[in-house]
mmCIF file of C-alpha atoms and ligand atoms in Angstrom:
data_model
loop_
_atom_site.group_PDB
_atom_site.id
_atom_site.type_symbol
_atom_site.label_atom_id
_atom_site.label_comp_id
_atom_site.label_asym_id
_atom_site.label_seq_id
_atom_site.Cartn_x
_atom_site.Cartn_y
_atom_site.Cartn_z
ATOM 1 C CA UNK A 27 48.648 129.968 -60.649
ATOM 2 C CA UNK A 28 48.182 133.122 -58.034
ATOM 3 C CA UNK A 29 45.760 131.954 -55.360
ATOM 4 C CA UNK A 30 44.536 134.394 -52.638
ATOM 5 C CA UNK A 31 42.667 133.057 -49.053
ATOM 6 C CA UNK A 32 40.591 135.043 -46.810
ATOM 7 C CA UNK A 33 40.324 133.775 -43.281
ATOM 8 C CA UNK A 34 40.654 134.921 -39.652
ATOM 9 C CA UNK A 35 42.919 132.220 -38.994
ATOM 10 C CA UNK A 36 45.953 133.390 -41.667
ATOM 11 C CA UNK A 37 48.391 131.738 -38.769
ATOM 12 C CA UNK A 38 46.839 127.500 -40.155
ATOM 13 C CA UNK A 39 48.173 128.208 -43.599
ATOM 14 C CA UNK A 40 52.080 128.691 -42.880
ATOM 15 C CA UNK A 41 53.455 125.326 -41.999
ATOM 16 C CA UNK A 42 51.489 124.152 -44.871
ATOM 17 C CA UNK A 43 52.353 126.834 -47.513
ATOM 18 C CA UNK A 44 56.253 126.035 -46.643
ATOM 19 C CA UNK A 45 56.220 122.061 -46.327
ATOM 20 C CA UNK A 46 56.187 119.326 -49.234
ATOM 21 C CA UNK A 47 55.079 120.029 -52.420
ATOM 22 C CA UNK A 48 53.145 122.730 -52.188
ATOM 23 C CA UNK A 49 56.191 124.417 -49.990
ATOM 24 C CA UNK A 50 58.565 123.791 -52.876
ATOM 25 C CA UNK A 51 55.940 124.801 -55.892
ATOM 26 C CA UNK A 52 55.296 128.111 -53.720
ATOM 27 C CA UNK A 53 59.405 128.982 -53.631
ATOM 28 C CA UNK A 54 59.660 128.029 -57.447
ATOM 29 C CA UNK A 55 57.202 130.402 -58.019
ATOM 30 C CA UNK A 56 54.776 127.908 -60.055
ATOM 31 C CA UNK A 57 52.174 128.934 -57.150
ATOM 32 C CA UNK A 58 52.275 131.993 -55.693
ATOM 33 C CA UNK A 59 49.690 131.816 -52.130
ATOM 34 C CA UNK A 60 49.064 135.036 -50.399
ATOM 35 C CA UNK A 61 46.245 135.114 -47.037
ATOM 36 C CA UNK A 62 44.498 138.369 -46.261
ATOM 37 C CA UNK A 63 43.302 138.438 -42.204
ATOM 38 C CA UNK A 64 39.181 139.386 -42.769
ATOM 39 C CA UNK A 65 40.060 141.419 -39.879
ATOM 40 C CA UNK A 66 42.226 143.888 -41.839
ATOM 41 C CA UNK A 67 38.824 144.623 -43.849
ATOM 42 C CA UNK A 68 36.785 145.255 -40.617
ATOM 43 C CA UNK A 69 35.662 149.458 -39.683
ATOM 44 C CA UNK A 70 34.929 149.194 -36.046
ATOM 45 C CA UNK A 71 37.016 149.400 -32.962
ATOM 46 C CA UNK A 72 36.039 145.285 -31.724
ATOM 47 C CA UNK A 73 37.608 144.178 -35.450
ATOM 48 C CA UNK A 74 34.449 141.758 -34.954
ATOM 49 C CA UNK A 75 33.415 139.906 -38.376
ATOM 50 C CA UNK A 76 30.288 138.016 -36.897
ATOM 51 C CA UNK A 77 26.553 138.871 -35.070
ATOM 52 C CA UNK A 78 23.514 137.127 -33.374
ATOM 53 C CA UNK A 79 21.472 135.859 -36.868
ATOM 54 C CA UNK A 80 17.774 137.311 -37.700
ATOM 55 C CA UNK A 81 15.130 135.424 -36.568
ATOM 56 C CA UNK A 82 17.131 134.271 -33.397
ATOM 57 C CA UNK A 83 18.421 130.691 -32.942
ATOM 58 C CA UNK A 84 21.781 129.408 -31.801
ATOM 59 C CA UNK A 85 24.875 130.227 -33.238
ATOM 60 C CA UNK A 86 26.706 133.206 -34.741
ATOM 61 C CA UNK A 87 26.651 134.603 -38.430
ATOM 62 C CA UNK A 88 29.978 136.648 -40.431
ATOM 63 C CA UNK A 89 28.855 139.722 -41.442
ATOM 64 C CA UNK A 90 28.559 140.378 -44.973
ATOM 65 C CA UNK A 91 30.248 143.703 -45.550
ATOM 66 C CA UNK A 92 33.300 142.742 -43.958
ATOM 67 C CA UNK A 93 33.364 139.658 -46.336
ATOM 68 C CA UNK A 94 31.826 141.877 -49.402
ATOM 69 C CA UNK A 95 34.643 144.636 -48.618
ATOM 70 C CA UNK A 96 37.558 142.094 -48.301
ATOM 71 C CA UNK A 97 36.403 140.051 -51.715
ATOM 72 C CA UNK A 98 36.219 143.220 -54.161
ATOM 73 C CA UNK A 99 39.219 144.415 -52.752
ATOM 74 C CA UNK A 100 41.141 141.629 -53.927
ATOM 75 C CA UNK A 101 39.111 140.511 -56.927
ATOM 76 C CA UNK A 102 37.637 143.619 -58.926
ATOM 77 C CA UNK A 103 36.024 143.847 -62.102
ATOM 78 C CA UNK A 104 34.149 140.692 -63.961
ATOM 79 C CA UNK A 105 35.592 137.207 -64.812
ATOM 80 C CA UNK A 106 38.187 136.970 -67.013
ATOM 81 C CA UNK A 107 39.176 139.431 -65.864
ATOM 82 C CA UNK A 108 39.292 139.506 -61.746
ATOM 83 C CA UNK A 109 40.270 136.363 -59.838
ATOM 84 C CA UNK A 110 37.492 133.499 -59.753
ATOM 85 C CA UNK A 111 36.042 133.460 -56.171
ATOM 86 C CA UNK A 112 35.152 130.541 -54.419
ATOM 87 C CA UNK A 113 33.771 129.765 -51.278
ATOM 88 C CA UNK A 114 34.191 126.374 -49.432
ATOM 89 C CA UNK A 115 30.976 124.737 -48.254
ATOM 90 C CA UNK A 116 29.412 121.694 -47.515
ATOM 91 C CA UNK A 117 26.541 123.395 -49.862
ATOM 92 C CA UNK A 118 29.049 123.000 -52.780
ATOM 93 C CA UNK A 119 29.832 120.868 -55.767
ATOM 94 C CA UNK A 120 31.770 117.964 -54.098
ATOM 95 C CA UNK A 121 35.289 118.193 -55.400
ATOM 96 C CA UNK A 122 36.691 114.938 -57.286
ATOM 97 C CA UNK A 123 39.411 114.987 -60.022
ATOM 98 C CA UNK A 124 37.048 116.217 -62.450
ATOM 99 C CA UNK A 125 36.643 119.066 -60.920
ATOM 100 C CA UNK A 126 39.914 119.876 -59.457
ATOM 101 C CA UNK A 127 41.259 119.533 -63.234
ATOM 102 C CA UNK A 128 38.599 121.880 -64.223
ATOM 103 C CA UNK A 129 39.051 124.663 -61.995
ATOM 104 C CA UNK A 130 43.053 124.425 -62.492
ATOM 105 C CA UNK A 131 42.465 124.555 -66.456
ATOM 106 C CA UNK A 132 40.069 127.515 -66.593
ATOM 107 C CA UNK A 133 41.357 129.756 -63.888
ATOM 108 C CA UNK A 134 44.802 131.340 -62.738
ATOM 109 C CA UNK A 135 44.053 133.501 -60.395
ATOM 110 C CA UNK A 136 41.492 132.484 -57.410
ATOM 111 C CA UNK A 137 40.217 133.842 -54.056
ATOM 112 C CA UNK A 138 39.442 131.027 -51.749
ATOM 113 C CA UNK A 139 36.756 132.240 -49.071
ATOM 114 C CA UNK A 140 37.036 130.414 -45.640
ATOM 115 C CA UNK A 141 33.947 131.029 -42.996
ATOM 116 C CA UNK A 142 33.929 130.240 -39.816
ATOM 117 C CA UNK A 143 30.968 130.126 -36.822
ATOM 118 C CA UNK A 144 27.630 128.618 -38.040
ATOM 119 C CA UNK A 145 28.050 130.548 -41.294
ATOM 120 C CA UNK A 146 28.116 133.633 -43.366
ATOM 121 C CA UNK A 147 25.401 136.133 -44.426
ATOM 122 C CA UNK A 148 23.981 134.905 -47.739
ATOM 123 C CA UNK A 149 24.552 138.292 -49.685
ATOM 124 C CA UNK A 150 28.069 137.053 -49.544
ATOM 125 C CA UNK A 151 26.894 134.587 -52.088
ATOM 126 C CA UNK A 152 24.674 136.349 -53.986
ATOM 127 C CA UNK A 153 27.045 139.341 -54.217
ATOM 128 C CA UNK A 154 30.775 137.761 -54.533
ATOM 129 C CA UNK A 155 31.073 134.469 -54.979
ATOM 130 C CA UNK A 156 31.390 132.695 -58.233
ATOM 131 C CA UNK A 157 31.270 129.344 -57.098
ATOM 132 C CA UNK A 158 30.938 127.093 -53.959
ATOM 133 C CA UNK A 159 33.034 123.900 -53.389
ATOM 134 C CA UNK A 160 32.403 121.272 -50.181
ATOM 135 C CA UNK A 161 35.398 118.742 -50.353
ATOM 136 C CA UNK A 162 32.763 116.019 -48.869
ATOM 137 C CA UNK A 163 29.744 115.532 -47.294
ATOM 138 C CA UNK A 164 31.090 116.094 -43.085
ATOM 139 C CA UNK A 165 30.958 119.025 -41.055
ATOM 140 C CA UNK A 166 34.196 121.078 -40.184
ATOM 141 C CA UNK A 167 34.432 124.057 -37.970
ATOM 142 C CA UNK A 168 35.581 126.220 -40.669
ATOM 143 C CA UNK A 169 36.690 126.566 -44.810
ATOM 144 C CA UNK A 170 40.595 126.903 -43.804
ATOM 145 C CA UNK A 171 41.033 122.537 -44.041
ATOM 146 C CA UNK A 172 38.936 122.685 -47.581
ATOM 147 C CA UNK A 173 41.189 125.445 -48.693
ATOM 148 C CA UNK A 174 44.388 123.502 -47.842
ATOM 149 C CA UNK A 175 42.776 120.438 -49.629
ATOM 150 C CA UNK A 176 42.130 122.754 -52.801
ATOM 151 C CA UNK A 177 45.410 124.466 -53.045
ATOM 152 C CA UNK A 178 47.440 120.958 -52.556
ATOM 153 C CA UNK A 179 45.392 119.378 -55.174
ATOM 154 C CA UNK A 180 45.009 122.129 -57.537
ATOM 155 C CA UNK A 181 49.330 122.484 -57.084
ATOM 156 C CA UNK A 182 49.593 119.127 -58.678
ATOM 157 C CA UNK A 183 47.871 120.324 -61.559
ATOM 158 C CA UNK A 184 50.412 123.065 -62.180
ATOM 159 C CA UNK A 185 52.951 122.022 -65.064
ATOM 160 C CA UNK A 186 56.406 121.857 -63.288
ATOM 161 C CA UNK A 187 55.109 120.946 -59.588
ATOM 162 C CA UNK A 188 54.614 117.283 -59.559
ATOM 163 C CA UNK A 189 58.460 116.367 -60.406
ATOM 164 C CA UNK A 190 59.284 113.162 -61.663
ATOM 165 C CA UNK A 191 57.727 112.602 -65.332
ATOM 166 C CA UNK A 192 57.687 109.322 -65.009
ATOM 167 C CA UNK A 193 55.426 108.768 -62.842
ATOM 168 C CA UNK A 194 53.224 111.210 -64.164
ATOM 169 C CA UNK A 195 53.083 109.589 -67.305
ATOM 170 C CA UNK A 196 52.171 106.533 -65.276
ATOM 171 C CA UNK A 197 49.595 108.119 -63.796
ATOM 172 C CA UNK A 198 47.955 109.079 -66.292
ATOM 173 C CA UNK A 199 48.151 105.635 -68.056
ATOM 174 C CA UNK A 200 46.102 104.436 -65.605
ATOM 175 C CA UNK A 201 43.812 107.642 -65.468
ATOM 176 C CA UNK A 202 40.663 107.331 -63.245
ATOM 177 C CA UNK A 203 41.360 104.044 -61.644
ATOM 178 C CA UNK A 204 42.730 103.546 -57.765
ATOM 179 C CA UNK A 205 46.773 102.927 -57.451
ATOM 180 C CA UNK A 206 48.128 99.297 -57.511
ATOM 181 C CA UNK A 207 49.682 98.181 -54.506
ATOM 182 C CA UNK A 208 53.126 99.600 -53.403
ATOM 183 C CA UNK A 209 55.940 97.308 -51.669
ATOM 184 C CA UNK A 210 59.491 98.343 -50.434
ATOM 185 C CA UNK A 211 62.291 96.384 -48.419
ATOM 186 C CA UNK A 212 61.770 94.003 -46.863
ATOM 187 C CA UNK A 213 61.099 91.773 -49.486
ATOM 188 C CA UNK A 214 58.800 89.543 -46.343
ATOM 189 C CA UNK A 215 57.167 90.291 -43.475
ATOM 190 C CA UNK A 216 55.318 87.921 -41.062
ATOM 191 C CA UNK A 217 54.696 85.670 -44.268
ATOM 192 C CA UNK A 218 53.853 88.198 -46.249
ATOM 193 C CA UNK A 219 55.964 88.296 -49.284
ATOM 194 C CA UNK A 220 56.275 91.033 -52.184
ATOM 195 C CA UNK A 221 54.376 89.422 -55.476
ATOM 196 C CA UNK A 222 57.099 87.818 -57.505
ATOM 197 C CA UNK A 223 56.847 89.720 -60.799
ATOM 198 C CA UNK A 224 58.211 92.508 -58.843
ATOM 199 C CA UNK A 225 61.672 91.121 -58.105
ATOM 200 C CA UNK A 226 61.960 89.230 -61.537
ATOM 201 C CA UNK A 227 63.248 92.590 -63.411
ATOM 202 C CA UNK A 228 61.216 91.954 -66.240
ATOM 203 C CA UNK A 229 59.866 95.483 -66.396
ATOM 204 C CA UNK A 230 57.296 94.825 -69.094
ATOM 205 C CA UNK A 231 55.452 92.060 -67.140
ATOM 206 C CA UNK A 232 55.814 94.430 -64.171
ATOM 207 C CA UNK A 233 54.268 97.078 -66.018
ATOM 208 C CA UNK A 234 51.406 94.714 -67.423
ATOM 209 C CA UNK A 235 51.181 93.497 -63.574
ATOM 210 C CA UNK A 236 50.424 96.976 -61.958
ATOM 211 C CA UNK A 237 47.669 97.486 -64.952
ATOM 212 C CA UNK A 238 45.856 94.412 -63.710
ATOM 213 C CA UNK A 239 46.004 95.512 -59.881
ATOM 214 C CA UNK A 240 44.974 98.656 -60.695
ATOM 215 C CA UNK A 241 41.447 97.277 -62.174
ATOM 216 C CA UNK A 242 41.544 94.540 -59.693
ATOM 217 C CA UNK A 243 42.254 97.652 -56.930
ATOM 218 C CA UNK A 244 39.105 99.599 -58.319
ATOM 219 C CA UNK A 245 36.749 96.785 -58.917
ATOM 220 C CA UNK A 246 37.153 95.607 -55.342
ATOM 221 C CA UNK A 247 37.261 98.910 -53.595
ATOM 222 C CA UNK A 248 35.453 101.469 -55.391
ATOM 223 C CA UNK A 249 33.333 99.715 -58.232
ATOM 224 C CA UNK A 250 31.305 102.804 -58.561
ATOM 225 C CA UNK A 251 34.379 104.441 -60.740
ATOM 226 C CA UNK A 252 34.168 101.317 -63.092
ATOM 227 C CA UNK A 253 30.614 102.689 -64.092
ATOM 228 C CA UNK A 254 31.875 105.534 -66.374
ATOM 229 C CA UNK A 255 31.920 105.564 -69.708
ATOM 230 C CA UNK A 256 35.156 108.239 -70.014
ATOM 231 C CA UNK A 257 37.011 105.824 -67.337
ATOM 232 C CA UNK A 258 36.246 102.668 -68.841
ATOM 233 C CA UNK A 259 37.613 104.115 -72.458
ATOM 234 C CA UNK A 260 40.456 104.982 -70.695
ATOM 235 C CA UNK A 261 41.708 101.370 -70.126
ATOM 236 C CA UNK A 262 44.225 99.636 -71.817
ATOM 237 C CA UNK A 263 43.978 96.395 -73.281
ATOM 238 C CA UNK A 264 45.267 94.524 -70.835
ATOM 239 C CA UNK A 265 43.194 96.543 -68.093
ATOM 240 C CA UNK A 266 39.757 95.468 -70.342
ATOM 241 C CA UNK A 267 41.081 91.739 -70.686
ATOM 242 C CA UNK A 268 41.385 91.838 -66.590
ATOM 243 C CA UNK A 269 37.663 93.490 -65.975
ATOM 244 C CA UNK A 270 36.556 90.713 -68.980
ATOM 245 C CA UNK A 271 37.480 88.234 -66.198
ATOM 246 C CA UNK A 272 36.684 90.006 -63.099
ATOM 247 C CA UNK A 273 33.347 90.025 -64.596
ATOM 248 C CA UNK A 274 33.142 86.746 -66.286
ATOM 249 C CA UNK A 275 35.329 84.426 -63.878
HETATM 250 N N1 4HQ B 9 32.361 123.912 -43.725
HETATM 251 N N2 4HQ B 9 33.664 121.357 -47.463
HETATM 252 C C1 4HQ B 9 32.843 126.352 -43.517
HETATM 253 C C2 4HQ B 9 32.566 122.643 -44.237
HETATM 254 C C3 4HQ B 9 33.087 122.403 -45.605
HETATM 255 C C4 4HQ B 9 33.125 121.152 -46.258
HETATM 256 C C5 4HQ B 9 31.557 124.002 -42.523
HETATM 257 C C6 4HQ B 9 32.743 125.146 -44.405
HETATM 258 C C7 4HQ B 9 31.673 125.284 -41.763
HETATM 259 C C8 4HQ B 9 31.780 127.671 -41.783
HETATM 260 N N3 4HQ B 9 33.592 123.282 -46.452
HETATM 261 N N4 4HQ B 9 31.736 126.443 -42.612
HETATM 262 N N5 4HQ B 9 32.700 119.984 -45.805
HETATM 263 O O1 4HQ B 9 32.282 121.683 -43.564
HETATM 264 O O2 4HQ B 9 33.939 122.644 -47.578
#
């Protein structure tokens, strides 16, 4: 997956493009990352990329041809053919896992656009952008921390990034449903011991265990996911007996 960012603040993405996961998927070449400055595309001596908006009011606007320059410069042409451009906004379809799995499965190539001030001009929409993504319903200062959100979770999408296959597979046994509880050493603290089934090396019952604390996980902390028809068929049996009785008690 080639992803392209435009931003004015290029400088945010390095630590993050060479740490972790996404650092290592980035130097295998599975995910190849490259931000463009919007200054580079500006014409006039000031480099500037915003103004006061029409009709007055606080604030400052980006200018559109700066942003309509920069975006056909690095995605011509029409989709398939050009990168798919997106532009982070709290105006945006909220990303979940649905969506993250979507864009990663119909798109290699992206440009990510990242605004800044109190906005951008809205030809930028209507003239380059495909799509617009908010990653949740909060004000930031700018699109860089929705990018970085994107990129990490559309990385784990990419076949080859997220290492160990066993835990993927794991994963996706319990697709849609939050994580069971995690315990390391010490096997106490402060009276609070590790559940048993854990130490007993019976790695069926463990296995069985972590399916039940997965539904239990959901049911207490984010019932709202147990109302969906593709999640629910998802379960296994023993994840259907444990909702029977979550239900039912
Ligand atoms: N922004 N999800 C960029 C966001 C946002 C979000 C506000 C985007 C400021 C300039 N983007 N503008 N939430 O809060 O994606």
């Amino acid at each position: 997956m080639r992803i392209q960012v435009l931003t004015i603040f290029p400088e945010l993405f390095e630590p993050f493009l060479r740490t972790s996961l996404v650092g290592r998927a980035v130097e295998q070449g599975l995910l190849a990352v490259e931000v463009h400055d919007l200054r580079e595309y500006t014409e006039d001596r000031h480099r500037s990329v915003d103004d006061e908006p029409y009709g007055g009011g606080g604030g400052m606007v980006m200018n559109a041809p700066v942003w309509i320059r920069a975006v056909r410069s690095l995605a011509a042409g029409e989709p398939p053919a050009r990168p798919w451009r997106i532009l982070l906004s709290p105006q945006g379809r909220r990303l979940d896992d649905a969506a993250v799995r979507q864009i990663a499965t119909e798109h290699d190539e992206l440009v990510l656009l990242c605004g800044r001030y109190e906005g951008i001009d809205e030809r930028v929409r209507e003239l380059v952008v495909d799509e617009e993504v908010s990653i949740g319903d909060y004000v930031l200062s700018g699109g860089e921390l929705p990018a970085m959100v994107l990129i990490e979770a559309l990385s784990r999408q990419v076949p080859g990034v997220v290492g160990l296959p066993k835990s993927v597979r794991e994963d996706s046994f319990r697709s849609g449903l939050l994580d069971h509880p995690h315990y390391t050493r010490p096997a106490e603290i402060e009276g609070h011991a590790v559940p048993d089934v854990l130490l007993s090396g019976d790695h069926a019952a463990i296995e069985r265990w972590r399916e039940r604390q997965a539904v239990r996980a959901t049911w207490e902390k984010r019932p709202d996911l147990l109302d969906d028809p593709e999640r629910l068929a998802a379960l296994t049996e023993e994840q259907r007996r444990e909702l029977e009785r979550l239900r039912r008690p």
